[in-house]
Amino acid sequence: FYFNLAGNTSSAVVNLLQTPMVALPHLGGRYGYMETGKALTEAVKLYMSSGLKRMVTDINGDRVETKAMLSIENLLDTAKGSKYKDLIQTLKDQGFLQTSTARDALEAAKRTSAGEGGKRPLGERAAMYSAFMFHHAERMNREVTAVAAYDLEMAKSGDKAKAIEKAIRAVEFTHGAGHTESGPSIGHSDIGKVLTVFKRFGFSMYYMLFDTIRRGFPMKADMTETERQEAQIARRQLYGVYGMAGLFAGAKGLPLYWIAQMAYDALNDDDEDDFDTMMRKFMGELAFKGPINYFTNLGIADRVGWTDLIYRENKGGKADASALSQIMEGILGAPYAIVDSLFRARELMNDGQYERAVETMLPVALRNVLKGGRYAIEGANTLRGDPVMGDINGYNAAMQVLGFAPADLLRQYEINAYEKRLDKATVGESKKLLKQYYVAQR
């Protein structure tokens, strides 16, 4: 967590897109997209108006006011929150108001009481501050989705108990399990928790996707009217998921795009265009990576699309990694990636690339700061000093400091990697034919 997400602004911002990309289609397919859009907007307003103070019960049983961050839990004893009192209390009792991926990743650290002067130990303070943005972004997602789902079900049925149940199910279904124990069984063991530290979310999303497909296209000839209605709801949810994925991530980020990509590339010759290149040439950059990437020039599509949830493609300087290295990183996940970055840093030091070595071994949040400064001063260059593309403007250099890579730079990296692979395949074929010719002569 410290190495990949701690203090990384872009990770928190990207995490907020989970609500429009997944929660909106899930609720919109059942309650209508206009109604869901309004409910989510009102839920955001409620969350933002929750204030920075909260009433808590102290050790003597007295109700006292304390400082707090934005949360619907702050509204528990207010007139504004009276409508949601039972919902808030249920969410609180079940741990939804305090849990997040960040909190879960750090829960193994032993918490100690504040020392002299009321200060917490340095390690705990570092964990709290570095996880601040990501933790509260995920909490906002969960709380906004819960309030919207509750309002929509109350407007439909008026049953409070049913509305609370629907809200909790919607939160877990669209934002993943809040605890490790609620996630996939492969991540329950000690080793499993380490290897799936950032993949539990991907497993949850694929479960949501395939469950929606199963409900939308049931393998039954004779269905009851209720089953028919549920199938229609699931299909509307699926259409919404694809629509929002196309908006934020383009064709490349559509669910199950990787199946067509894998099948095409498996049957295609190495010296011909791969599936991504063919689709990019055919559709253009706007449709291939989506309008968000195209108009902001920020590399968001690759981070919010459905293509890399479990296995992430190597891009940029890591695109030339061996097949074994890429497979190992895909299986072993974040721990392997951290160790691999340290080995790459050592290789860079041996080559005299000390600045790049330091940049490579630093946690992502600090690496982004150095990388943004390098882009602003010298642009994006190869280790040899050759420019990857033209100068990078101040806007993209500043956004890189926050963790958003320039979209045109990522596109150039992908094109360069493709051309290098094509050249390697062509040269390799030439060597192979010459060797066969030589063997035939002998």
XYZ file of C-alpha atoms in Angstrom:
442
model
C 0.000 0.000 0.000
C 2.757 2.472 0.911
C 4.595 1.810 -2.349
C 1.625 1.949 -4.758
C -1.290 3.955 -3.367
C -0.158 5.979 -0.359
C -0.358 9.717 -1.053
C -1.190 9.169 -4.734
C -3.793 11.789 -5.672
C -4.656 10.218 -9.016
C -5.568 6.883 -7.381
C -8.122 8.607 -5.161
C -9.603 10.582 -8.078
C -9.804 7.497 -10.307
C -11.460 5.605 -7.446
C -14.284 8.190 -7.401
C -15.191 7.218 -10.981
C -16.416 3.854 -9.675
C -19.779 5.406 -8.800
C -20.700 6.722 -12.283
C -19.124 3.738 -14.048
C -20.650 0.892 -12.026
C -23.113 2.105 -9.374
C -25.049 4.286 -11.838
C -25.669 1.447 -14.349
C -26.536 -1.026 -11.569
C -29.145 1.246 -10.003
C -30.223 2.784 -13.321
C -31.095 -0.571 -14.829
C -33.523 -1.233 -11.983
C -34.943 2.197 -11.164
C -34.370 4.169 -14.370
C -31.338 6.196 -15.358
C -32.912 9.650 -14.959
C -34.188 8.825 -11.468
C -30.851 7.263 -10.492
C -28.896 10.271 -11.762
C -31.040 12.572 -9.628
C -30.755 10.295 -6.580
C -26.957 10.114 -6.850
C -26.755 13.901 -7.246
C -28.852 14.415 -4.109
C -26.766 11.841 -2.242
C -23.564 13.710 -3.164
C -25.119 16.961 -1.910
C -26.095 15.254 1.354
C -22.575 13.858 1.779
C -20.922 17.218 1.077
C -23.201 18.972 3.575
C -22.486 16.486 6.387
C -20.031 18.857 8.085
C -16.774 18.280 9.932
C -18.172 17.501 13.386
C -19.868 14.466 14.869
C -21.598 13.537 18.134
C -20.010 10.536 19.874
C -20.481 8.768 23.196
C -17.499 9.188 25.513
C -16.232 6.781 28.185
C -18.720 8.205 30.713
C -21.672 7.627 28.436
C -22.120 11.332 27.643
C -22.747 12.614 24.126
C -19.969 15.003 23.114
C -19.037 16.744 19.870
C -15.778 15.839 18.129
C -14.001 16.673 14.894
C -14.627 14.389 11.934
C -14.324 14.194 8.160
C -17.262 14.372 5.758
C -19.552 11.379 6.265
C -23.266 10.709 6.481
C -22.461 9.323 9.949
C -22.141 12.978 11.054
C -25.862 13.390 10.340
C -26.970 10.605 12.668
C -28.243 13.002 15.380
C -29.387 15.824 13.082
C -32.737 16.726 11.561
C -31.271 16.340 8.090
C -30.176 12.796 8.850
C -33.331 11.661 10.668
C -34.697 10.281 7.400
C -31.635 8.004 7.103
C -31.160 7.190 10.793
C -31.828 3.451 10.459
C -29.755 3.212 7.271
C -26.787 5.045 8.832
C -26.947 2.952 11.982
C -27.058 -0.304 9.981
C -24.126 0.781 7.793
C -22.219 1.762 10.916
C -22.949 -1.527 12.700
C -21.798 -3.554 9.695
C -18.572 -1.556 9.275
C -19.380 0.103 5.947
C -18.698 3.621 7.235
C -15.089 2.992 8.268
C -13.768 0.279 5.950
C -11.936 0.750 2.671
C -9.185 -0.890 0.641
C -6.666 1.419 2.307
C -7.867 0.626 5.826
C -7.973 -3.094 5.055
C -4.439 -3.063 3.617
C -3.095 -1.375 6.741
C -5.093 -3.285 9.350
C -2.240 -5.700 10.011
C -0.238 -2.878 11.612
C -0.492 -2.970 15.386
C -2.269 0.107 16.690
C -0.919 1.635 19.864
C -2.312 4.304 22.111
C -1.152 7.887 21.814
C 2.141 8.594 23.542
C 3.195 11.590 25.603
C 1.622 14.828 24.467
C -1.257 12.933 22.891
C 0.702 12.160 19.708
C 0.354 8.875 17.897
C 3.484 6.912 16.888
C 5.146 8.074 13.657
C 4.259 4.891 11.767
C 0.580 5.203 12.576
C 0.509 8.883 11.663
C 2.220 8.109 8.344
C -0.358 5.405 7.633
C -3.258 7.707 8.522
C -2.105 10.664 6.426
C -0.917 8.680 3.423
C -4.192 6.740 3.234
C -6.334 9.842 3.763
C -7.357 10.599 0.156
C -7.899 7.034 -1.005
C -9.730 6.033 2.174
C -12.201 8.920 2.036
C -12.730 8.605 -1.723
C -13.795 4.993 -1.226
C -15.967 5.908 1.760
C -17.683 8.575 -0.324
C -18.406 6.027 -3.059
C -19.993 3.627 -0.595
C -22.019 6.205 1.316
C -23.334 8.014 -1.776
C -24.356 4.710 -3.377
C -26.067 3.539 -0.177
C -28.111 6.743 0.217
C -29.118 6.774 -3.474
C -30.148 3.099 -3.422
C -32.136 3.667 -0.218
C -33.980 6.678 -1.669
C -34.781 4.878 -4.917
C -36.177 1.789 -3.173
C -38.172 3.891 -0.706
C -39.720 5.804 -3.625
C -40.569 2.491 -5.297
C -41.835 0.329 -2.428
C -41.895 2.451 0.733
C -40.523 -0.527 2.697
C -37.714 0.758 4.962
C -36.286 -2.675 5.811
C -36.209 -3.643 2.144
C -34.633 -0.312 1.201
C -31.826 -0.787 3.754
C -31.164 -4.322 2.489
C -31.104 -3.107 -1.129
C -28.701 -0.309 -0.200
C -26.230 -2.655 1.489
C -26.389 -5.154 -1.361
C -25.849 -2.376 -3.906
C -22.756 -1.143 -2.051
C -21.128 -4.583 -1.875
C -22.132 -5.477 -5.433
C -20.827 -2.295 -7.074
C -17.863 -1.341 -4.877
C -16.572 -4.727 -3.805
C -16.231 -6.332 -0.408
C -15.283 -4.015 2.440
C -13.267 -6.666 4.271
C -10.790 -9.310 3.155
C -13.027 -12.029 4.614
C -15.891 -10.877 2.375
C -13.765 -11.100 -0.760
C -12.798 -14.129 -2.863
C -11.657 -17.176 -0.904
C -8.287 -17.178 -2.699
C -7.370 -14.059 -0.707
C -8.304 -15.310 2.786
C -4.984 -16.912 3.726
C -1.956 -14.899 4.835
C -0.149 -15.478 1.522
C -3.352 -14.941 -0.417
C -3.884 -11.541 1.221
C -0.435 -10.457 0.058
C -0.724 -11.749 -3.525
C -4.253 -10.362 -4.036
C -3.720 -7.099 -2.142
C -4.928 -4.953 -5.080
C -6.736 -7.642 -7.062
C -9.667 -8.288 -4.742
C -11.478 -5.379 -6.351
C -10.919 -6.889 -9.805
C -12.337 -10.235 -8.716
C -15.388 -8.470 -7.254
C -15.996 -6.515 -10.457
C -15.767 -9.603 -12.645
C -18.188 -11.366 -10.306
C -20.582 -8.432 -10.714
C -20.176 -8.490 -14.510
C -20.671 -12.229 -14.989
C -23.548 -12.318 -12.517
C -25.261 -9.541 -14.477
C -24.703 -11.455 -17.734
C -26.076 -14.637 -16.124
C -29.193 -12.846 -14.906
C -29.677 -10.996 -18.179
C -29.448 -14.051 -20.404
C -30.800 -16.979 -18.365
C -30.593 -20.468 -19.854
C -34.301 -21.148 -19.337
C -37.006 -21.510 -21.957
C -39.960 -21.077 -19.616
C -39.627 -18.087 -17.292
C -42.084 -16.566 -14.889
C -43.064 -12.922 -15.263
C -40.820 -11.990 -12.317
C -37.833 -13.775 -13.870
C -38.542 -12.063 -17.189
C -38.553 -8.649 -15.506
C -35.301 -9.414 -13.667
C -33.695 -10.448 -16.953
C -34.744 -7.143 -18.539
C -33.325 -5.228 -15.555
C -30.020 -7.114 -15.799
C -29.771 -6.378 -19.532
C -30.354 -2.667 -18.916
C -27.636 -2.793 -16.243
C -25.269 -4.493 -18.668
C -25.958 -1.917 -21.388
C -25.221 0.812 -18.858
C -21.926 -0.800 -17.793
C -20.800 -0.995 -21.419
C -21.951 2.560 -22.122
C -20.117 4.081 -19.165
C -17.011 1.986 -19.884
C -17.017 3.290 -23.449
C -17.384 6.879 -22.226
C -14.521 6.729 -19.721
C -12.213 4.138 -21.318
C -13.226 3.781 -24.970
C -13.417 0.522 -26.897
C -10.150 -0.642 -25.329
C -11.724 -0.536 -21.865
C -14.954 -2.395 -22.656
C -15.730 -5.514 -20.605
C -14.451 -8.712 -22.239
C -12.527 -6.762 -24.918
C -9.504 -8.816 -23.883
C -11.169 -12.037 -25.086
C -11.378 -10.779 -28.685
C -7.870 -9.338 -28.343
C -6.412 -12.618 -27.081
C -8.148 -14.708 -29.764
C -7.061 -12.408 -32.605
C -3.447 -12.084 -31.441
C -3.162 -15.863 -30.910
C -4.097 -16.525 -34.562
C -2.224 -13.532 -35.991
C 1.358 -13.544 -37.251
C 3.891 -11.553 -35.242
C 4.833 -9.427 -38.243
C 1.241 -8.163 -38.736
C -0.782 -5.581 -36.835
C -1.946 -6.810 -33.445
C -5.565 -6.341 -32.324
C -4.967 -3.056 -30.482
C -3.164 -1.490 -33.439
C -5.843 -2.633 -35.865
C -8.624 -1.223 -33.675
C -6.737 2.056 -33.121
C -6.246 2.550 -36.881
C -9.856 1.622 -37.650
C -11.627 3.577 -34.887
C -9.301 6.490 -34.211
C -7.984 7.606 -30.839
C -11.270 9.217 -29.717
C -13.251 5.982 -29.918
C -10.381 3.637 -29.027
C -9.400 5.263 -25.704
C -12.557 7.314 -25.084
C -13.409 11.025 -24.975
C -12.029 11.546 -21.447
C -8.518 10.616 -22.569
C -8.905 12.455 -25.858
C -10.057 15.819 -24.528
C -8.091 15.967 -21.241
C -4.891 14.334 -22.581
C -4.652 12.410 -19.302
C -4.015 8.658 -19.180
C -7.244 7.717 -17.412
C -8.670 5.090 -19.788
C -6.097 2.402 -18.957
C -6.781 2.854 -15.235
C -10.581 2.685 -15.279
C -11.190 0.224 -18.123
C -12.173 -3.406 -17.657
C -9.216 -4.809 -19.608
C -6.544 -4.798 -16.883
C -8.479 -5.637 -13.719
C -6.639 -8.899 -12.989
C -3.696 -8.985 -15.395
C -2.180 -5.634 -16.394
C -0.281 -5.125 -19.634
C 3.256 -3.805 -19.339
C 3.615 -0.382 -20.936
C 6.323 2.219 -21.358
C 9.789 1.142 -20.278
C 8.502 -2.229 -19.012
C 6.921 -3.208 -22.347
C 10.128 -5.011 -23.362
C 10.110 -7.264 -20.289
C 10.426 -10.979 -20.967
C 7.337 -13.153 -21.165
C 8.375 -14.928 -17.939
C 8.768 -11.595 -16.122
C 5.328 -10.423 -17.257
C 3.711 -13.715 -16.213
C 5.409 -13.622 -12.810
C 4.262 -10.058 -12.220
C 0.726 -11.012 -13.225
C 0.640 -13.957 -10.790
C 2.613 -12.538 -7.858
C 1.185 -9.028 -8.167
C 2.301 -6.009 -6.173
C 5.029 -7.710 -4.045
C 6.842 -8.942 -7.161
C 6.467 -5.537 -8.853
C 8.136 -3.811 -5.903
C 11.072 -6.239 -5.859
C 11.366 -6.017 -9.642
C 11.545 -2.212 -9.477
C 14.453 -2.460 -7.007
C 16.350 -4.796 -9.338
C 15.709 -2.468 -12.270
C 16.978 0.434 -10.155
C 20.200 -1.500 -9.506
C 20.665 -2.112 -13.225
C 20.168 1.602 -13.911
C 22.786 2.471 -11.288
C 25.250 0.050 -12.894
C 24.673 1.914 -16.173
C 25.302 5.284 -14.510
C 21.643 6.378 -14.645
C 21.510 7.471 -10.999
C 18.553 9.882 -11.277
C 16.406 7.315 -13.075
C 17.482 4.667 -10.557
C 16.303 6.770 -7.616
C 13.061 7.525 -9.455
C 12.463 3.825 -10.120
C 12.972 2.666 -6.538
C 10.783 5.330 -4.913
C 7.111 4.788 -4.012
C 4.711 5.785 -6.790
C 3.581 9.068 -5.175
C 7.185 10.338 -4.888
C 8.116 8.872 -8.261
C 5.353 10.929 -9.880
C 6.792 14.134 -8.394
C 10.268 13.441 -9.822
C 8.837 12.331 -13.133
C 6.683 15.473 -13.433
C 9.738 17.642 -12.709
C 11.770 15.754 -15.302
C 9.027 16.210 -17.903
C 8.886 19.952 -17.178
C 12.673 20.431 -17.429
C 13.821 18.047 -20.154
C 10.697 16.413 -21.556
C 10.139 12.659 -21.915
C 13.417 11.141 -23.099
C 14.800 7.650 -23.376
C 17.731 6.592 -21.200
C 19.991 7.451 -24.132
C 18.574 10.984 -24.192
C 16.470 10.626 -27.333
C 13.061 12.375 -27.099
C 10.111 9.981 -27.023
C 7.905 12.790 -28.332
C 7.862 16.598 -28.433
C 8.007 18.843 -25.380
C 5.511 18.186 -22.597
C 3.529 21.275 -21.615
C 3.201 22.630 -18.087
C -0.340 21.272 -17.689
C 0.709 17.662 -18.346
C 3.879 18.008 -16.252
C 1.800 19.275 -13.306
C -0.773 16.517 -13.739
C 2.037 13.951 -13.795
C 3.063 15.197 -10.349
C -0.461 14.236 -9.228
C -0.138 10.850 -10.935
C -1.890 11.422 -14.287
C 0.441 10.470 -17.154
C 0.048 12.355 -20.480
C -2.240 10.343 -22.766
C -0.267 11.237 -25.911
C 2.943 10.037 -24.242
C 1.356 6.696 -23.323
C 0.083 6.380 -26.887
C 3.611 6.983 -28.211
C 5.013 4.361 -25.832
C 2.448 1.863 -27.129
C 3.274 2.702 -30.758
C 7.012 2.391 -30.081
C 6.557 -0.960 -28.343
C 4.460 -2.209 -31.273
C 7.046 -1.072 -33.851
C 9.858 -2.664 -31.863
C 7.920 -5.939 -31.628
C 7.209 -5.789 -35.376
C 10.864 -5.108 -36.184
C 11.968 -7.923 -33.882
C 9.519 -10.321 -35.529
C 10.660 -9.311 -39.038
C 14.359 -9.620 -38.218
C 13.694 -12.898 -36.392
C 11.854 -14.305 -39.421
C 14.757 -13.274 -41.656
C 17.282 -15.034 -39.404
C 15.065 -18.110 -39.242
C 14.809 -18.362 -43.046
C 18.556 -17.849 -43.517
C 19.272 -20.562 -40.957
C 16.887 -22.971 -42.706
C 18.550 -22.153 -46.023
C 21.990 -22.815 -44.542
C 20.874 -26.133 -43.016
C 19.325 -27.155 -46.353
C 22.585 -26.388 -48.138
C 24.597 -28.477 -45.679
